[in-house]
Amino acid sequence: IIITTLSTRETIARIIKQLNRLVDVLDARRLRRTQAVWREMILARVPLTDERKVSLLKLLDVHGGKMVALEPGSAVVEFSGDQQTIGEILDRLEGLDMEDLTRSGAVALERVKP
């Protein structure tokens, strides 16, 4: 589980200590943004018209998204990227009258140390 917080070093240290006391926790530690690769994912349902379809396909191409389901009158699309990229994509999807959305939140994988 990834927990993100903006706080003091002391508060973060207390959170880590408390998490490490839990039986099911193997390891809790502080991970800075530069120490990991961070991404978010979204799934969104967008209504399809001829006009929207062209814009949606362009958005998928530009941002490396995927169309994961075609439904009658709509499409479900998937995008992943950093927080800023996801924000930009969401702005574009809102312009396409996005009907529904789910967002993963941050996921991270620690970088290999040299």
Short mmCIF file of C-alpha atoms in Angstrom, two decimals:
data_model
loop_
_atom_site.label_atom_id
_atom_site.label_comp_id
_atom_site.label_asym_id
_atom_site.label_seq_id
_atom_site.Cartn_x
_atom_site.Cartn_y
_atom_site.Cartn_z
CA ILE A 1 0.00 0.00 0.00
CA ILE A 2 1.27 3.44 -0.80
CA ILE A 3 0.36 6.23 1.58
CA THR A 4 1.13 9.76 0.52
CA THR A 5 1.29 12.62 2.96
CA LEU A 6 2.64 16.11 3.30
CA SER A 7 3.90 16.50 6.83
CA THR A 8 6.92 17.08 9.03
CA ARG A 9 9.75 14.57 9.28
CA GLU A 10 8.72 13.80 12.85
CA THR A 11 5.13 12.98 11.89
CA ILE A 12 6.27 10.79 9.00
CA ALA A 13 8.66 8.96 11.35
CA ARG A 14 5.77 8.33 13.78
CA ILE A 15 3.56 7.01 10.97
CA ILE A 16 6.32 4.62 9.85
CA LYS A 17 6.89 3.39 13.44
CA GLN A 18 3.18 2.75 13.94
CA LEU A 19 2.86 0.93 10.63
CA ASN A 20 5.88 -1.27 11.36
CA ARG A 21 4.23 -2.36 14.64
CA LEU A 22 1.31 -3.91 12.75
CA VAL A 23 1.52 -7.70 12.41
CA ASP A 24 0.70 -7.82 8.69
CA VAL A 25 3.19 -5.08 7.74
CA LEU A 26 6.50 -6.45 6.46
CA ASP A 27 8.22 -3.11 5.93
CA ALA A 28 7.16 0.53 6.04
CA ARG A 29 9.56 3.23 4.98
CA ARG A 30 9.80 6.71 3.54
CA LEU A 31 10.18 6.85 -0.21
CA ARG A 32 10.96 10.19 -1.82
CA ARG A 33 9.74 11.04 -5.32
CA THR A 34 13.29 10.84 -6.71
CA GLN A 35 13.74 7.32 -5.29
CA ALA A 36 10.93 5.73 -7.29
CA VAL A 37 8.99 5.66 -10.53
CA TRP A 38 5.48 7.00 -9.84
CA ARG A 39 2.37 6.54 -11.99
CA GLU A 40 -1.40 6.81 -11.82
CA MET A 41 -4.02 5.10 -13.94
CA ILE A 42 -7.53 6.12 -14.97
CA LEU A 43 -10.42 4.37 -16.66
CA ALA A 44 -13.01 6.68 -18.19
CA ARG A 45 -16.27 6.25 -20.10
CA VAL A 46 -16.74 8.73 -22.93
CA PRO A 47 -19.87 9.01 -25.09
CA LEU A 48 -19.11 8.37 -28.75
CA THR A 49 -20.29 10.55 -31.59
CA ASP A 50 -18.48 10.91 -34.90
CA GLU A 51 -17.02 14.23 -33.73
CA ARG A 52 -15.91 12.90 -30.33
CA LYS A 53 -14.52 9.69 -31.78
CA VAL A 54 -11.89 11.58 -33.81
CA SER A 55 -10.86 13.68 -30.78
CA LEU A 56 -10.78 10.62 -28.53
CA LEU A 57 -8.62 8.63 -30.96
CA LYS A 58 -6.19 11.56 -31.20
CA LEU A 59 -6.01 11.80 -27.39
CA LEU A 60 -5.35 8.05 -27.15
CA ASP A 61 -2.57 8.32 -29.72
CA VAL A 62 -0.89 11.38 -28.19
CA HIS A 63 -0.90 10.04 -24.61
CA GLY A 64 -0.46 6.32 -25.27
CA GLY A 65 -3.91 5.41 -24.02
CA LYS A 66 -5.94 2.33 -24.87
CA MET A 67 -9.56 1.78 -25.76
CA VAL A 68 -10.41 -1.16 -23.50
CA ALA A 69 -14.13 -1.53 -24.24
CA LEU A 70 -16.60 -0.41 -26.86
CA GLU A 71 -20.14 -0.13 -25.57
CA PRO A 72 -23.28 0.99 -27.38
CA GLY A 73 -22.81 4.76 -27.71
CA SER A 74 -19.66 4.99 -25.57
CA ALA A 75 -16.10 3.78 -25.09
CA VAL A 76 -14.05 2.95 -21.99
CA VAL A 77 -10.48 4.20 -22.24
CA GLU A 78 -7.39 3.68 -20.11
CA PHE A 79 -4.50 6.06 -19.51
CA SER A 80 -1.49 5.96 -17.22
CA GLY A 81 1.12 8.57 -16.43
CA ASP A 82 2.44 10.94 -13.82
CA GLN A 83 0.08 13.14 -11.84
CA GLN A 84 0.51 16.14 -14.15
CA THR A 85 -0.12 14.10 -17.32
CA ILE A 86 -3.22 12.50 -15.82
CA GLY A 87 -4.50 15.97 -14.90
CA GLU A 88 -4.07 17.14 -18.49
CA ILE A 89 -5.82 14.05 -19.84
CA LEU A 90 -8.72 14.55 -17.43
CA ASP A 91 -9.14 18.13 -18.66
CA ARG A 92 -9.36 16.85 -22.23
CA LEU A 93 -11.77 14.06 -21.28
CA GLU A 94 -14.05 16.56 -19.53
CA GLY A 95 -14.14 18.48 -22.81
CA LEU A 96 -15.41 15.26 -24.42
CA ASP A 97 -18.26 15.05 -21.85
CA MET A 98 -16.77 12.13 -19.90
CA GLU A 99 -19.59 10.17 -18.25
CA ASP A 100 -17.73 8.16 -15.61
CA LEU A 101 -14.24 7.87 -14.15
CA THR A 102 -12.16 5.80 -11.80
CA ARG A 103 -8.64 6.80 -10.75
CA SER A 104 -6.06 4.57 -9.08
CA GLY A 105 -4.10 7.17 -7.17
CA ALA A 106 -0.33 6.93 -6.97
CA VAL A 107 1.52 3.65 -7.42
CA ALA A 108 5.28 3.45 -7.19
CA LEU A 109 8.18 1.12 -7.74
CA GLU A 110 11.49 1.85 -6.06
CA ARG A 111 14.39 2.58 -8.38
CA VAL A 112 17.32 0.16 -8.40
CA LYS A 113 20.22 1.55 -6.42
CA PRO A 114 23.52 1.74 -8.36
#
